[in-house]
PDB file of C-alpha atoms in Angstrom:
ATOM      1  CA  MET J  27       9.407   9.591  21.645  1.00 95.00           C
ATOM      2  CA  LEU J  28       7.126   8.417  18.762  1.00 97.00           C
ATOM      3  CA  TYR J  29       8.857   9.090  15.365  1.00 97.00           C
ATOM      4  CA  LEU J  30       6.827   9.183  12.276  1.00 96.00           C
ATOM      5  CA  VAL J  31       9.268   8.241   9.492  1.00 96.00           C
ATOM      6  CA  GLY J  32       8.530   8.814   5.836  1.00 95.00           C
ATOM      7  CA  LEU J  33       9.923   6.073   3.636  1.00 94.00           C
ATOM      8  CA  GLY J  34       9.624   7.722   0.169  1.00 94.00           C
ATOM      9  CA  LEU J  35       7.987   6.056  -2.848  1.00 93.00           C
ATOM     10  CA  ALA J  36       9.812   3.116  -4.123  1.00 90.00           C
ATOM     11  CA  ASP J  37      12.035   0.740  -2.241  1.00 91.00           C
ATOM     12  CA  GLU J  38      14.059   0.177   1.006  1.00 93.00           C
ATOM     13  CA  THR J  39      16.872   2.694   0.002  1.00 95.00           C
ATOM     14  CA  ASP J  40      14.463   5.657  -0.203  1.00 95.00           C
ATOM     15  CA  ILE J  41      14.393   6.281   3.479  1.00 96.00           C
ATOM     16  CA  THR J  42      16.357   9.376   4.603  1.00 97.00           C
ATOM     17  CA  VAL J  43      19.706   9.056   6.472  1.00 97.00           C
ATOM     18  CA  ARG J  44      17.867  10.684   9.505  1.00 98.00           C
ATOM     19  CA  GLY J  45      15.033   8.265   9.185  1.00 97.00           C
ATOM     20  CA  LEU J  46      17.395   5.238   9.087  1.00 97.00           C
ATOM     21  CA  GLU J  47      19.178   6.378  12.187  1.00 97.00           C
ATOM     22  CA  VAL J  48      15.927   6.511  13.969  1.00 97.00           C
ATOM     23  CA  VAL J  49      14.878   3.058  12.859  1.00 97.00           C
ATOM     24  CA  LYS J  50      18.092   1.504  13.946  1.00 96.00           C
ATOM     25  CA  LYS J  51      17.925   2.822  17.484  1.00 96.00           C
ATOM     26  CA  ALA J  52      14.118   2.483  18.064  1.00 97.00           C
ATOM     27  CA  GLU J  53      12.852  -0.151  20.496  1.00 96.00           C
ATOM     28  CA  ARG J  54       9.968  -1.138  18.118  1.00 96.00           C
ATOM     29  CA  VAL J  55       9.467  -0.452  14.418  1.00 96.00           C
ATOM     30  CA  TYR J  56       6.023  -0.439  12.831  1.00 94.00           C
ATOM     31  CA  LEU J  57       5.187  -0.348   9.115  1.00 92.00           C
ATOM     32  CA  GLU J  58       1.813   1.242   8.277  1.00 87.00           C
ATOM     33  CA  ALA J  59       0.529  -1.005   5.504  1.00 78.00           C
ATOM     34  CA  TYR J  60      -2.865   0.066   4.213  1.00 71.00           C
ATOM     35  CA  THR J  61      -2.880   3.653   2.967  1.00 72.00           C
ATOM     36  CA  SER J  62      -0.126   2.757   0.576  1.00 78.00           C
ATOM     37  CA  ILE J  63       2.574   0.138  -0.077  1.00 79.00           C
ATOM     38  CA  LEU J  64       6.211   0.087  -0.842  1.00 81.00           C
ATOM     39  CA  LEU J  65       7.289  -1.748  -4.034  1.00 77.00           C
ATOM     40  CA  VAL J  66       9.352  -4.282  -1.999  1.00 83.00           C
ATOM     41  CA  GLU J  67       8.589  -6.901   0.556  1.00 86.00           C
ATOM     42  CA  LYS J  68       8.863  -6.436   4.319  1.00 89.00           C
ATOM     43  CA  GLU J  69      11.754  -8.826   4.419  1.00 92.00           C
ATOM     44  CA  LYS J  70      13.859  -6.534   2.325  1.00 93.00           C
ATOM     45  CA  LEU J  71      13.184  -3.615   4.638  1.00 93.00           C
ATOM     46  CA  GLU J  72      14.212  -5.703   7.636  1.00 95.00           C
ATOM     47  CA  ALA J  73      17.385  -6.785   5.820  1.00 95.00           C
ATOM     48  CA  PHE J  74      18.300  -3.108   5.034  1.00 96.00           C
ATOM     49  CA  TYR J  75      17.344  -1.742   8.427  1.00 94.00           C
ATOM     50  CA  GLY J  76      18.878  -4.707  10.340  1.00 94.00           C
ATOM     51  CA  ARG J  77      15.714  -4.721  12.438  1.00 93.00           C
ATOM     52  CA  PRO J  78      12.466  -6.651  12.658  1.00 95.00           C
ATOM     53  CA  VAL J  79       9.438  -4.694  11.350  1.00 94.00           C
ATOM     54  CA  ILE J  80       5.852  -5.087  12.683  1.00 92.00           C
ATOM     55  CA  VAL J  81       3.179  -4.620   9.998  1.00 88.00           C
ATOM     56  CA  ALA J  82       0.452  -2.286  11.175  1.00 84.00           C
ATOM     57  CA  ASP J  83      -2.806  -2.886   9.324  1.00 78.00           C
ATOM     58  CA  ARG J  84      -5.803  -0.627   9.510  1.00 70.00           C
ATOM     59  CA  GLU J  85      -7.278  -2.436  12.505  1.00 72.00           C
ATOM     60  CA  LEU J  86      -4.111  -2.039  14.610  1.00 71.00           C
ATOM     61  CA  VAL J  87      -3.603   1.656  13.607  1.00 70.00           C
ATOM     62  CA  GLU J  88      -7.164   2.701  14.073  1.00 67.00           C
ATOM     63  CA  SER J  89      -8.242   0.482  16.977  1.00 69.00           C
ATOM     64  CA  GLY J  90      -5.087  -0.596  18.606  1.00 68.00           C
ATOM     65  CA  SER J  91      -3.114   2.679  18.700  1.00 82.00           C
ATOM     66  CA  ASP J  92      -2.479   2.127  22.457  1.00 85.00           C
ATOM     67  CA  ASP J  93      -0.390  -0.943  21.566  1.00 88.00           C
ATOM     68  CA  ILE J  94       1.710   1.046  19.139  1.00 91.00           C
ATOM     69  CA  LEU J  95       2.143   3.857  21.739  1.00 94.00           C
ATOM     70  CA  ALA J  96       2.809   1.611  24.747  1.00 93.00           C
ATOM     71  CA  GLY J  97       6.108   2.531  26.373  1.00 94.00           C
ATOM     72  CA  ALA J  98       6.755   5.330  23.856  1.00 94.00           C
ATOM     73  CA  ASP J  99       7.047   7.785  26.839  1.00 94.00           C
ATOM     74  CA  LYS J 100      10.151   5.840  28.003  1.00 95.00           C
ATOM     75  CA  ALA J 101      11.612   4.546  24.749  1.00 96.00           C
ATOM     76  CA  ASP J 102      11.678   5.312  21.071  1.00 97.00           C
ATOM     77  CA  VAL J 103       9.043   3.908  18.746  1.00 97.00           C
ATOM     78  CA  ALA J 104       9.243   4.360  14.988  1.00 97.00           C
ATOM     79  CA  PHE J 105       6.118   4.318  12.804  1.00 95.00           C
ATOM     80  CA  LEU J 106       7.088   3.958   9.161  1.00 94.00           C
ATOM     81  CA  VAL J 107       4.761   5.478   6.460  1.00 92.00           C
ATOM     82  CA  VAL J 108       5.146   5.029   2.773  1.00 91.00           C
ATOM     83  CA  GLY J 109       5.721   8.462   1.124  1.00 92.00           C
ATOM     84  CA  ASP J 110       5.408  11.308   3.698  1.00 94.00           C
ATOM     85  CA  PRO J 111       3.957  10.703   7.188  1.00 92.00           C
ATOM     86  CA  PHE J 112       1.301  13.303   6.796  1.00 88.00           C
ATOM     87  CA  GLY J 113       0.154  12.413   3.294  1.00 80.00           C
ATOM     88  CA  ALA J 114      -2.790  10.674   5.006  1.00 67.00           C
ATOM     89  CA  THR J 115      -4.878  12.174   7.759  1.00 62.00           C
ATOM     90  CA  THR J 116      -4.890   8.764   9.599  1.00 66.00           C
ATOM     91  CA  HIS J 117      -1.477   9.595  11.004  1.00 82.00           C
ATOM     92  CA  THR J 118      -2.513  12.996  12.507  1.00 87.00           C
ATOM     93  CA  ASP J 119      -4.956  10.893  14.580  1.00 86.00           C
ATOM     94  CA  LEU J 120      -2.031   8.878  15.944  1.00 88.00           C
ATOM     95  CA  VAL J 121      -0.150  12.008  16.869  1.00 92.00           C
ATOM     96  CA  LEU J 122      -3.127  13.551  18.633  1.00 92.00           C
ATOM     97  CA  ARG J 123      -3.542  10.214  20.567  1.00 91.00           C
ATOM     98  CA  ALA J 124       0.206  10.454  21.561  1.00 94.00           C
ATOM     99  CA  ARG J 125      -0.321  13.967  22.790  1.00 94.00           C
ATOM    100  CA  GLU J 126      -3.212  12.927  25.040  1.00 94.00           C
ATOM    101  CA  LEU J 127      -0.894  10.374  26.648  1.00 94.00           C
ATOM    102  CA  GLY J 128       1.890  12.863  27.128  1.00 95.00           C
ATOM    103  CA  ILE J 129       4.179  11.252  24.478  1.00 96.00           C
ATOM    104  CA  GLU J 130       6.456  13.441  22.396  1.00 96.00           C
ATOM    105  CA  THR J 131       6.367  13.041  18.672  1.00 96.00           C
ATOM    106  CA  LYS J 132       8.724  13.908  15.836  1.00 97.00           C
ATOM    107  CA  ASN J 133       8.108  13.832  12.032  1.00 96.00           C
ATOM    108  CA  ILE J 134      10.790  12.868   9.512  1.00 97.00           C
ATOM    109  CA  PRO J 135       9.436  13.797   6.074  1.00 96.00           C
ATOM    110  CA  ASN J 136      10.142  12.220   2.676  1.00 96.00           C
ATOM    111  CA  ALA J 137       8.947  12.399  -0.839  1.00 94.00           C
ATOM    112  CA  SER J 138       5.327  11.514  -1.464  1.00 94.00           C
ATOM    113  CA  ILE J 139       3.089  11.116  -4.478  1.00 94.00           C
ATOM    114  CA  MET J 140       1.955  14.740  -3.907  1.00 94.00           C
ATOM    115  CA  SER J 141       5.429  16.000  -4.856  1.00 94.00           C
ATOM    116  CA  GLY J 142       6.592  12.944  -6.830  1.00 96.00           C
ATOM    117  CA  ILE J 143       3.921  13.528  -9.459  1.00 97.00           C
ATOM    118  CA  GLY J 144       6.102  16.377 -10.670  1.00 97.00           C
ATOM    119  CA  CYS J 145       7.874  13.646 -12.673  1.00 97.00           C
ATOM    120  CA  THR J 146       5.053  14.182 -15.253  1.00 98.00           C
ATOM    121  CA  GLY J 147       6.493  17.614 -16.018  1.00 97.00           C
ATOM    122  CA  LEU J 148       3.261  19.247 -14.914  1.00 97.00           C
ATOM    123  CA  GLN J 149       3.925  22.231 -12.636  1.00 96.00           C
ATOM    124  CA  LEU J 150       2.929  21.445  -9.096  1.00 96.00           C
ATOM    125  CA  TYR J 151       1.540  24.968  -8.459  1.00 95.00           C
ATOM    126  CA  ASN J 152      -1.028  24.288 -11.238  1.00 96.00           C
ATOM    127  CA  PHE J 153      -2.594  21.483  -9.275  1.00 97.00           C
ATOM    128  CA  GLY J 154      -5.853  21.873  -7.498  1.00 97.00           C
ATOM    129  CA  GLN J 155      -7.484  19.531  -4.905  1.00 96.00           C
ATOM    130  CA  THR J 156      -6.273  15.916  -4.902  1.00 96.00           C
ATOM    131  CA  VAL J 157      -9.064  13.347  -5.117  1.00 97.00           C
ATOM    132  CA  SER J 158      -9.354   9.556  -4.465  1.00 95.00           C
ATOM    133  CA  MET J 159     -10.948   7.047  -6.702  1.00 97.00           C
ATOM    134  CA  VAL J 160     -12.414   3.865  -5.003  1.00 96.00           C
ATOM    135  CA  PHE J 161     -13.296   0.641  -6.594  1.00 96.00           C
ATOM    136  CA  PHE J 162     -16.921   0.757  -7.796  1.00 96.00           C
ATOM    137  CA  THR J 163     -19.337  -2.104  -7.063  1.00 91.00           C
ATOM    138  CA  GLU J 164     -22.701  -2.901  -8.629  1.00 92.00           C
ATOM    139  CA  THR J 165     -24.476  -0.948  -5.913  1.00 92.00           C
ATOM    140  CA  TRP J 166     -21.936   1.588  -4.762  1.00 93.00           C
ATOM    141  CA  LYS J 167     -20.464   4.141  -7.139  1.00 96.00           C
ATOM    142  CA  PRO J 168     -19.539   7.257  -5.077  1.00 96.00           C
ATOM    143  CA  SER J 169     -18.942  10.375  -7.199  1.00 96.00           C
ATOM    144  CA  SER J 170     -17.874  13.027  -4.765  1.00 95.00           C
ATOM    145  CA  PHE J 171     -14.575  13.037  -6.644  1.00 97.00           C
ATOM    146  CA  TYR J 172     -16.466  14.536  -9.623  1.00 98.00           C
ATOM    147  CA  ASP J 173     -17.453  17.632  -7.714  1.00 98.00           C
ATOM    148  CA  ARG J 174     -13.833  18.316  -6.647  1.00 98.00           C
ATOM    149  CA  ILE J 175     -12.603  17.860 -10.180  1.00 98.00           C
ATOM    150  CA  LYS J 176     -15.338  20.288 -11.336  1.00 98.00           C
ATOM    151  CA  GLU J 177     -14.101  22.852  -8.884  1.00 98.00           C
ATOM    152  CA  ASN J 178     -10.516  22.453 -10.095  1.00 98.00           C
ATOM    153  CA  ALA J 179     -11.587  22.565 -13.741  1.00 97.00           C
ATOM    154  CA  GLN J 180     -13.485  25.851 -13.238  1.00 97.00           C
ATOM    155  CA  ILE J 181     -10.248  27.609 -12.437  1.00 96.00           C
ATOM    156  CA  GLY J 182      -8.211  25.592 -14.988  1.00 96.00           C
ATOM    157  CA  LEU J 183      -6.155  23.483 -12.570  1.00 97.00           C
ATOM    158  CA  HIS J 184      -4.855  19.876 -12.894  1.00 98.00           C
ATOM    159  CA  THR J 185      -6.320  17.141 -10.744  1.00 98.00           C
ATOM    160  CA  LEU J 186      -4.233  14.341  -9.137  1.00 98.00           C
ATOM    161  CA  VAL J 187      -6.342  11.254  -8.753  1.00 98.00           C
ATOM    162  CA  LEU J 188      -5.083   8.699  -6.173  1.00 96.00           C
ATOM    163  CA  LEU J 189      -6.192   5.157  -6.899  1.00 96.00           C
ATOM    164  CA  ASP J 190      -7.691   2.723  -4.481  1.00 93.00           C
ATOM    165  CA  ILE J 191      -5.868  -0.149  -2.903  1.00 89.00           C
ATOM    166  CA  LYS J 192      -7.478  -3.043  -1.067  1.00 85.00           C
ATOM    167  CA  VAL J 193      -5.182  -4.755   1.505  1.00 75.00           C
ATOM    168  CA  LYS J 194      -6.481  -7.155   4.137  1.00 64.00           C
ATOM    169  CA  GLU J 195     -10.049  -6.473   3.333  1.00 63.00           C
ATOM    170  CA  GLN J 196     -12.951  -8.801   4.283  1.00 56.00           C
ATOM    171  CA  SER J 197     -15.918  -9.658   2.070  1.00 59.00           C
ATOM    172  CA  LEU J 198     -19.320  -8.577   3.389  1.00 61.00           C
ATOM    173  CA  GLU J 199     -20.273 -12.189   4.016  1.00 63.00           C
ATOM    174  CA  ASN J 200     -17.102 -12.964   6.007  1.00 60.00           C
ATOM    175  CA  MET J 201     -17.449  -9.602   7.990  1.00 60.00           C
ATOM    176  CA  ALA J 202     -21.143 -10.366   8.718  1.00 65.00           C
ATOM    177  CA  ARG J 203     -20.221 -13.781  10.005  1.00 63.00           C
ATOM    178  CA  GLY J 204     -17.239 -12.570  11.992  1.00 68.00           C
ATOM    179  CA  ARG J 205     -14.772 -14.659  10.027  1.00 67.00           C
ATOM    180  CA  LYS J 206     -11.222 -13.402   9.904  1.00 67.00           C
ATOM    181  CA  ILE J 207     -10.841 -14.317   6.230  1.00 62.00           C
ATOM    182  CA  TYR J 208      -9.325 -11.656   3.980  1.00 61.00           C
ATOM    183  CA  GLU J 209      -9.643 -11.074   0.233  1.00 68.00           C
ATOM    184  CA  PRO J 210      -6.483 -11.123  -1.976  1.00 75.00           C
ATOM    185  CA  PRO J 211      -4.912  -7.641  -2.301  1.00 82.00           C
ATOM    186  CA  ARG J 212      -6.269  -5.433  -5.153  1.00 89.00           C
ATOM    187  CA  TYR J 213      -4.658  -2.335  -6.693  1.00 94.00           C
ATOM    188  CA  MET J 214      -6.707  -0.070  -9.059  1.00 97.00           C
ATOM    189  CA  THR J 215      -5.084   0.526 -12.462  1.00 98.00           C
ATOM    190  CA  VAL J 216      -5.014   3.771 -14.615  1.00 98.00           C
ATOM    191  CA  ALA J 217      -7.448   2.036 -17.010  1.00 98.00           C
ATOM    192  CA  GLN J 218      -9.939   1.230 -14.261  1.00 98.00           C
ATOM    193  CA  CYS J 219      -9.782   4.720 -12.921  1.00 98.00           C
ATOM    194  CA  ALA J 220     -10.279   6.346 -16.389  1.00 98.00           C
ATOM    195  CA  SER J 221     -13.170   3.997 -17.115  1.00 98.00           C
ATOM    196  CA  GLN J 222     -14.930   4.865 -13.819  1.00 98.00           C
ATOM    197  CA  MET J 223     -14.386   8.637 -14.510  1.00 98.00           C
ATOM    198  CA  LEU J 224     -16.075   8.303 -17.915  1.00 98.00           C
ATOM    199  CA  GLU J 225     -18.935   6.322 -16.382  1.00 98.00           C
ATOM    200  CA  ILE J 226     -19.654   9.058 -13.871  1.00 98.00           C
ATOM    201  CA  GLU J 227     -19.448  11.824 -16.627  1.00 98.00           C
ATOM    202  CA  GLU J 228     -21.975   9.756 -18.697  1.00 97.00           C
ATOM    203  CA  GLU J 229     -24.163   9.611 -15.547  1.00 96.00           C
ATOM    204  CA  ARG J 230     -23.768  13.306 -14.428  1.00 96.00           C
ATOM    205  CA  GLN J 231     -23.550  14.920 -17.951  1.00 96.00           C
ATOM    206  CA  GLU J 232     -22.086  18.180 -16.584  1.00 97.00           C
ATOM    207  CA  GLY J 233     -19.193  18.269 -19.117  1.00 95.00           C
ATOM    208  CA  VAL J 234     -16.505  18.439 -16.489  1.00 97.00           C
ATOM    209  CA  TYR J 235     -14.396  16.259 -18.761  1.00 97.00           C
ATOM    210  CA  THR J 236     -14.957  14.179 -21.843  1.00 96.00           C
ATOM    211  CA  PRO J 237     -13.533  11.008 -23.429  1.00 96.00           C
ATOM    212  CA  ASP J 238     -11.178  13.379 -25.275  1.00 95.00           C
ATOM    213  CA  SER J 239      -9.911  15.128 -22.217  1.00 96.00           C
ATOM    214  CA  LEU J 240      -6.147  14.769 -21.911  1.00 97.00           C
ATOM    215  CA  ALA J 241      -4.669  12.980 -18.852  1.00 98.00           C
ATOM    216  CA  VAL J 242      -1.375  11.426 -17.705  1.00 98.00           C
ATOM    217  CA  GLY J 243      -1.157   7.894 -16.294  1.00 98.00           C
ATOM    218  CA  ALA J 244       1.721   7.333 -13.909  1.00 98.00           C
ATOM    219  CA  ALA J 245       2.815   3.891 -12.569  1.00 98.00           C
ATOM    220  CA  ARG J 246       5.423   3.188  -9.842  1.00 96.00           C
ATOM    221  CA  VAL J 247       6.450   6.787  -9.465  1.00 96.00           C
ATOM    222  CA  GLY J 248      10.071   7.034  -8.230  1.00 94.00           C
ATOM    223  CA  ALA J 249      11.022   3.430  -9.048  1.00 93.00           C
ATOM    224  CA  PRO J 250      13.586   2.382 -11.704  1.00 94.00           C
ATOM    225  CA  ASP J 251      10.666   1.064 -13.893  1.00 95.00           C
ATOM    226  CA  GLN J 252       8.483   4.150 -13.518  1.00 97.00           C
ATOM    227  CA  LYS J 253       6.075   4.495 -16.398  1.00 98.00           C
ATOM    228  CA  LEU J 254       4.226   7.535 -17.803  1.00 98.00           C
ATOM    229  CA  VAL J 255       1.616   7.621 -20.436  1.00 98.00           C
ATOM    230  CA  ALA J 256      -0.222  10.604 -21.857  1.00 98.00           C
ATOM    231  CA  GLY J 257      -3.402  10.434 -23.822  1.00 97.00           C
ATOM    232  CA  THR J 258      -7.141  10.937 -23.697  1.00 97.00           C
ATOM    233  CA  LEU J 259      -9.257   9.512 -21.004  1.00 97.00           C
ATOM    234  CA  LYS J 260     -10.673   7.105 -23.580  1.00 97.00           C
ATOM    235  CA  GLU J 261      -7.105   5.988 -24.585  1.00 97.00           C
ATOM    236  CA  LEU J 262      -6.080   5.611 -20.957  1.00 98.00           C
ATOM    237  CA  SER J 263      -9.265   3.523 -20.209  1.00 98.00           C
ATOM    238  CA  GLU J 264      -7.600   0.816 -22.417  1.00 97.00           C
ATOM    239  CA  VAL J 265      -3.891   1.214 -21.457  1.00 98.00           C
ATOM    240  CA  GLU J 266      -1.826  -1.421 -19.727  1.00 97.00           C
ATOM    241  CA  MET J 267       0.696   0.095 -17.337  1.00 98.00           C
ATOM    242  CA  GLY J 268       1.894  -2.971 -15.374  1.00 96.00           C
ATOM    243  CA  LYS J 269       2.382  -3.438 -11.665  1.00 95.00           C
ATOM    244  CA  PRO J 270       1.061  -1.104  -9.004  1.00 94.00           C
ATOM    245  CA  LEU J 271       0.910   1.664  -7.697  1.00 94.00           C
ATOM    246  CA  HIS J 272      -0.866   3.782 -10.278  1.00 97.00           C
ATOM    247  CA  SER J 273      -1.982   7.434 -10.332  1.00 97.00           C
ATOM    248  CA  LEU J 274      -3.748   9.590 -12.833  1.00 98.00           C
ATOM    249  CA  VAL J 275      -3.560  13.385 -13.597  1.00 98.00           C
ATOM    250  CA  LEU J 276      -6.455  15.105 -15.432  1.00 98.00           C
ATOM    251  CA  LEU J 277      -5.067  18.106 -17.227  1.00 97.00           C
ATOM    252  CA  GLY J 278      -6.570  21.535 -16.430  1.00 96.00           C
ATOM    253  CA  LYS J 279      -7.097  24.280 -19.023  1.00 93.00           C
ATOM    254  CA  ARG J 280      -4.431  26.429 -17.373  1.00 91.00           C
ATOM    255  CA  VAL J 281      -1.692  24.354 -18.904  1.00 91.00           C
ATOM    256  CA  HIS J 282       1.552  25.833 -20.157  1.00 90.00           C
ATOM    257  CA  ASP J 283       3.257  25.045 -23.502  1.00 91.00           C
ATOM    258  CA  LEU J 284       6.348  23.763 -21.502  1.00 94.00           C
ATOM    259  CA  GLU J 285       4.103  21.348 -19.815  1.00 95.00           C
ATOM    260  CA  ARG J 286       2.683  20.227 -23.172  1.00 95.00           C
ATOM    261  CA  ASP J 287       6.164  19.760 -24.631  1.00 96.00           C
ATOM    262  CA  TYR J 288       7.137  17.585 -21.641  1.00 97.00           C
ATOM    263  CA  ILE J 289       4.143  15.291 -21.571  1.00 97.00           C
ATOM    264  CA  ARG J 290       3.981  14.891 -25.340  1.00 97.00           C
ATOM    265  CA  GLU J 291       6.989  12.601 -25.095  1.00 97.00           C
ATOM    266  CA  PHE J 292       4.793  10.063 -23.219  1.00 97.00           C
ATOM    267  CA  ALA J 293       1.869  10.339 -25.675  1.00 98.00           C
ATOM    268  CA  LEU J 294       0.352   7.042 -26.816  1.00 96.00           C
ATOM    269  CA  ASP J 295      -0.387   8.645 -30.261  1.00 95.00           C
ATOM    270  CA  LYS J 296       1.613  11.926 -30.779  1.00 96.00           C
ATOM    271  CA  ALA J 297      -0.401  12.931 -33.829  1.00 94.00           C
ATOM    272  CA  ALA J 298      -3.701  12.504 -31.981  1.00 92.00           C
ATOM    273  CA  PHE J 299      -2.230  14.266 -28.991  1.00 95.00           C
ATOM    274  CA  ASP J 300      -1.258  17.330 -31.102  1.00 94.00           C
ATOM    275  CA  ALA J 301      -4.701  17.368 -32.725  1.00 93.00           C
ATOM    276  CA  ASN J 302      -6.470  17.177 -29.399  1.00 91.00           C
ATOM    277  CA  TRP J 303      -4.208  19.832 -27.959  1.00 92.00           C
ATOM    278  CA  ALA J 304      -4.843  22.274 -30.844  1.00 90.00           C
ATOM    279  CA  LYS J 305      -8.643  21.742 -30.464  1.00 88.00           C
ATOM    280  CA  SER J 306      -9.062  21.979 -26.654  1.00 85.00           C
ATOM    281  CA  TYR J 307      -6.025  23.418 -25.006  1.00 83.00           C
ATOM    282  CA  ALA J 308      -3.921  25.678 -27.332  1.00 72.00           C
ATOM    283  CA  SER J 309      -6.085  28.781 -26.835  1.00 59.00           C
ATOM    284  CA  SER J 310      -6.389  28.327 -22.993  1.00 55.00           C
TER     285      SER J 310
END
């Protein structure tokens, strides 16, 4: 059996009891380590599980899936995923490959950022499409996220923006030269995300959002040092929220007064928040 085991959002103790039982009896245990990260080191996981853990980077998961699945028709293999196993489509590919080989699979779910973002007090059924924000470069500034936000905004829904992480990435030069040299890990911040959003709005000029649009920045959701900050995109483009991982929610117009009361507690400037709300959201 191939087990896909959700790990939750924060540390080694977030695994479910059922998931931990699978890990303890599996012949091999892999940790997917590129779509997201836990907030603890692999060694802490191994100490808690009492088992060695094999880190599965993008190359292994996407190109070496046969190595992961080897022998899974005769013994149990556990594939650990931060959050929920099906929070990223990459893992449906692994299941399909297992099916082709006649290997049974079982999913053990857990909390993901898609549900965990409810910690902001924003009602989950008022969210539209989730979008991803990648690191911009001088020559590459993809803006497909803007069109998805526009669709959400047209029906008044909030947008969860997931922020880019770069783990075990090669520079273009090293890739071209075939050198297995990797760049240091990078994790996008709320401030970088808000700045890039404003840059694209300045370029597109479609008024999907403005520097005064309200948003909530979230850092380390589910961890003891979780941090939430509410403010305008302009304010969030200058905020410091500490260690990764970060996410951002852009408020839609279909926002309830209860949601307002909840997020107001996290406002950088409550007077400015109230004024902005009265101007842009109160009549929605």
